[in-house]
C-alpha cells in the first residue's frame, strides 16, 4: 500500500488519527512537525516567529520532501500543501488522505492559532486560511474523509474502510 499521508487543517486530527491507523495497520508513524522541531532545535511557533512564514515553509518543504520510508503513516503540518516538492514526493510515495473538518470544528479545536504554531500571514484570519487551504487539500487528496460529528473511532474506521477498498 505504500505510505499513508494525512493532510488537513491544524487540529483536523492528522496526528491523532494517524497514530491509531498506524497501530491498526502495523505501520510506523511519523509526525513531520516533530522532525522539523528536532532538526531546527526549536518549537514550530518559535521558528515562525524568528524566521517568518516564508522561511518556515522552506524548512517544511525540505523536511517533508526528504522523508524516505515505505509502509508508514505520515502526518505533516497543515501548511505542507504550500510545499510543491514535498507534495509531489508524497503523491509518488503514498496515498494522500484529506481529513476534512468544517471551519467551525477547526476554530473550536484550535482556540489560539499563534500558540498552536499556525502559519498565518500578516492580516490573514483563520477563516481566510481555511478557505485558501481547503482548495489545496482537495487538489492533492486521493481520498477525502469527512470527520465532523464523528468520534475518533468513527474517523479511524472510515479511513481504514476507504483504504482497504
CSV table of C-alpha atoms in Angstrom, one decimal:
chain,number,residue,atom,x,y,z
A,1,UNK,CA,0.0,0.0,0.0
A,2,UNK,CA,3.0,2.4,0.4
A,3,UNK,CA,2.7,5.2,2.8
A,4,UNK,CA,-0.5,6.9,4.0
A,5,UNK,CA,-0.2,10.7,4.3
A,6,UNK,CA,-2.8,12.7,6.2
A,7,UNK,CA,-3.4,16.3,5.2
A,8,UNK,CA,-5.8,18.8,6.6
A,9,UNK,CA,-6.1,21.9,8.7
A,10,UNK,CA,-4.3,22.1,12.0
A,11,UNK,CA,-6.5,20.4,14.6
A,12,UNK,CA,-8.1,18.2,12.0
A,13,UNK,CA,-6.8,15.1,13.7
A,14,UNK,CA,-3.9,14.2,11.4
A,15,UNK,CA,-1.6,13.0,14.2
A,16,UNK,CA,-4.3,11.6,16.5
A,17,UNK,CA,-6.0,9.6,13.7
A,18,UNK,CA,-2.6,8.8,12.2
A,19,UNK,CA,-1.3,7.1,15.3
A,20,UNK,CA,-4.3,4.9,15.6
A,21,UNK,CA,-4.3,4.0,11.9
A,22,UNK,CA,-0.6,3.2,12.1
A,23,UNK,CA,-1.2,0.9,15.0
A,24,UNK,CA,-4.1,-0.9,13.3
A,25,UNK,CA,-2.1,-1.5,10.1
A,26,UNK,CA,1.2,-2.2,11.8
A,27,UNK,CA,2.8,0.8,10.2
A,28,UNK,CA,5.4,3.2,11.5
A,29,UNK,CA,4.0,6.7,12.5
A,30,UNK,CA,5.9,9.9,11.5
A,31,UNK,CA,4.9,13.3,12.7
A,32,UNK,CA,6.7,15.7,10.3
A,33,UNK,CA,6.3,18.7,12.6
A,34,UNK,CA,8.4,16.8,15.3
A,35,UNK,CA,11.0,16.2,12.6
A,36,UNK,CA,11.1,19.9,11.8
A,37,UNK,CA,11.4,20.8,15.5
A,38,UNK,CA,14.2,18.2,16.0
A,39,UNK,CA,16.2,19.5,13.0
A,40,UNK,CA,15.8,23.1,14.0
A,41,UNK,CA,16.0,22.7,17.7
A,42,UNK,CA,13.0,25.0,18.3
A,43,UNK,CA,9.2,24.8,18.5
A,44,UNK,CA,7.3,25.5,15.3
A,45,UNK,CA,5.8,28.7,16.7
A,46,UNK,CA,9.4,29.9,17.6
A,47,UNK,CA,10.7,29.1,14.1
A,48,UNK,CA,7.7,31.1,12.6
A,49,UNK,CA,8.3,34.0,15.0
A,50,UNK,CA,12.0,34.1,14.4
A,51,UNK,CA,12.3,33.2,10.8
A,52,UNK,CA,9.0,34.2,9.3
A,53,UNK,CA,6.3,32.2,7.4
A,54,UNK,CA,8.2,32.0,4.1
A,55,UNK,CA,11.4,30.6,5.7
A,56,UNK,CA,9.3,28.2,7.8
A,57,UNK,CA,7.6,26.9,4.6
A,58,UNK,CA,11.1,26.4,3.0
A,59,UNK,CA,12.1,24.3,6.1
A,60,UNK,CA,8.8,22.4,6.0
A,61,UNK,CA,9.3,21.6,2.3
A,62,UNK,CA,12.8,20.4,2.8
A,63,UNK,CA,12.0,18.1,5.7
A,64,UNK,CA,8.9,16.6,4.2
A,65,UNK,CA,10.4,16.1,0.7
A,66,UNK,CA,13.3,14.1,2.4
A,67,UNK,CA,11.1,11.6,4.3
A,68,UNK,CA,12.2,8.3,2.7
A,69,UNK,CA,10.1,5.5,4.1
A,70,UNK,CA,7.7,2.8,3.0
A,71,UNK,CA,4.8,1.4,5.0
A,72,UNK,CA,4.4,4.5,7.2
A,73,UNK,CA,1.6,6.8,8.2
A,74,UNK,CA,2.9,10.4,7.9
A,75,UNK,CA,1.3,13.4,9.5
A,76,UNK,CA,2.8,16.6,8.0
A,77,UNK,CA,1.8,20.1,9.2
A,78,UNK,CA,-1.3,21.7,7.7
A,79,UNK,CA,0.8,24.1,5.6
A,80,UNK,CA,2.6,21.3,3.7
A,81,UNK,CA,0.2,21.9,0.8
A,82,UNK,CA,2.1,25.1,0.0
A,83,UNK,CA,5.3,23.0,-0.4
A,84,UNK,CA,5.4,21.8,-4.0
A,85,UNK,CA,8.3,19.4,-3.8
A,86,UNK,CA,7.0,17.8,-0.6
A,87,UNK,CA,3.5,17.3,-2.1
A,88,UNK,CA,5.0,15.8,-5.3
A,89,UNK,CA,7.1,13.5,-3.2
A,90,UNK,CA,4.0,12.4,-1.2
A,91,UNK,CA,2.0,11.8,-4.4
A,92,UNK,CA,4.7,9.4,-5.6
A,93,UNK,CA,5.2,7.6,-2.3
A,94,UNK,CA,1.7,7.0,-0.9
A,95,UNK,CA,-2.0,7.7,-0.7
A,96,UNK,CA,-2.9,11.2,0.5
A,97,UNK,CA,-5.9,11.3,2.8
A,98,UNK,CA,-7.6,14.6,3.5
A,99,UNK,CA,-9.2,14.8,6.9
A,100,UNK,CA,-11.9,17.3,6.2
A,101,UNK,CA,-13.5,19.2,9.1
A,102,UNK,CA,-15.7,22.3,9.0
A,103,UNK,CA,-14.4,25.7,9.8
A,104,UNK,CA,-16.4,25.8,13.0
A,105,UNK,CA,-14.9,22.5,14.1
A,106,UNK,CA,-11.4,23.7,13.4
A,107,UNK,CA,-11.9,27.1,15.1
A,108,UNK,CA,-13.3,25.4,18.2
A,109,UNK,CA,-10.3,22.9,18.4
A,110,UNK,CA,-7.6,25.5,17.7
A,111,UNK,CA,-8.7,28.3,20.0
A,112,UNK,CA,-5.5,30.3,19.7
A,113,UNK,CA,-3.8,29.9,16.2
A,114,UNK,CA,-0.5,31.7,17.3
A,115,UNK,CA,0.1,29.3,20.3
A,116,UNK,CA,-0.7,26.4,18.0
A,117,UNK,CA,2.0,27.4,15.5
A,118,UNK,CA,-0.5,28.0,12.7
A,119,UNK,CA,1.2,29.8,9.8
A,120,UNK,CA,-0.9,32.9,9.4
A,121,UNK,CA,0.4,35.7,7.1
A,122,UNK,CA,0.1,39.3,8.2
A,123,UNK,CA,-3.6,40.3,8.3
A,124,UNK,CA,-4.8,36.8,7.5
A,125,UNK,CA,-7.6,35.4,9.6
A,126,UNK,CA,-8.1,31.7,10.4
A,127,UNK,CA,-11.2,31.7,8.2
A,128,UNK,CA,-9.1,33.1,5.3
A,129,UNK,CA,-6.6,30.4,5.8
A,130,UNK,CA,-9.3,27.7,6.0
A,131,UNK,CA,-10.8,28.8,2.6
A,132,UNK,CA,-7.3,29.1,1.0
A,133,UNK,CA,-6.1,25.7,2.2
A,134,UNK,CA,-9.3,23.8,1.5
A,135,UNK,CA,-8.8,24.2,-2.2
A,136,UNK,CA,-5.2,22.9,-1.9
A,137,UNK,CA,-6.3,19.9,0.3
A,138,UNK,CA,-8.9,19.0,-2.3
A,139,UNK,CA,-6.4,19.3,-5.1
A,140,UNK,CA,-3.8,16.9,-3.6
A,141,UNK,CA,-6.2,14.4,-1.9
A,142,UNK,CA,-6.5,10.9,-3.2
A,143,UNK,CA,-9.2,10.3,-0.6
A,144,UNK,CA,-11.3,12.7,1.5
A,145,UNK,CA,-12.8,11.6,4.8
A,146,UNK,CA,-15.4,13.9,6.4
A,147,UNK,CA,-14.9,13.9,10.1
A,148,UNK,CA,-17.4,16.4,11.5
A,149,UNK,CA,-19.6,14.8,14.2
A,150,UNK,CA,-17.5,11.6,14.2
A,151,UNK,CA,-15.7,10.2,17.2
A,152,UNK,CA,-12.0,9.3,16.8
A,153,UNK,CA,-13.0,5.7,16.4
A,154,UNK,CA,-15.5,6.5,13.7
A,155,UNK,CA,-13.0,8.6,11.7
A,156,UNK,CA,-10.4,5.8,12.0
A,157,UNK,CA,-12.9,3.2,10.7
A,158,UNK,CA,-13.9,5.5,7.8
A,159,UNK,CA,-10.2,5.9,6.9
A,160,UNK,CA,-9.5,2.2,7.1
A,161,UNK,CA,-12.6,1.3,5.1
A,162,UNK,CA,-11.7,3.6,2.2
A,163,UNK,CA,-8.0,2.5,2.2
A,164,UNK,CA,-8.9,-1.2,2.2
A,165,UNK,CA,-11.5,-0.9,-0.6
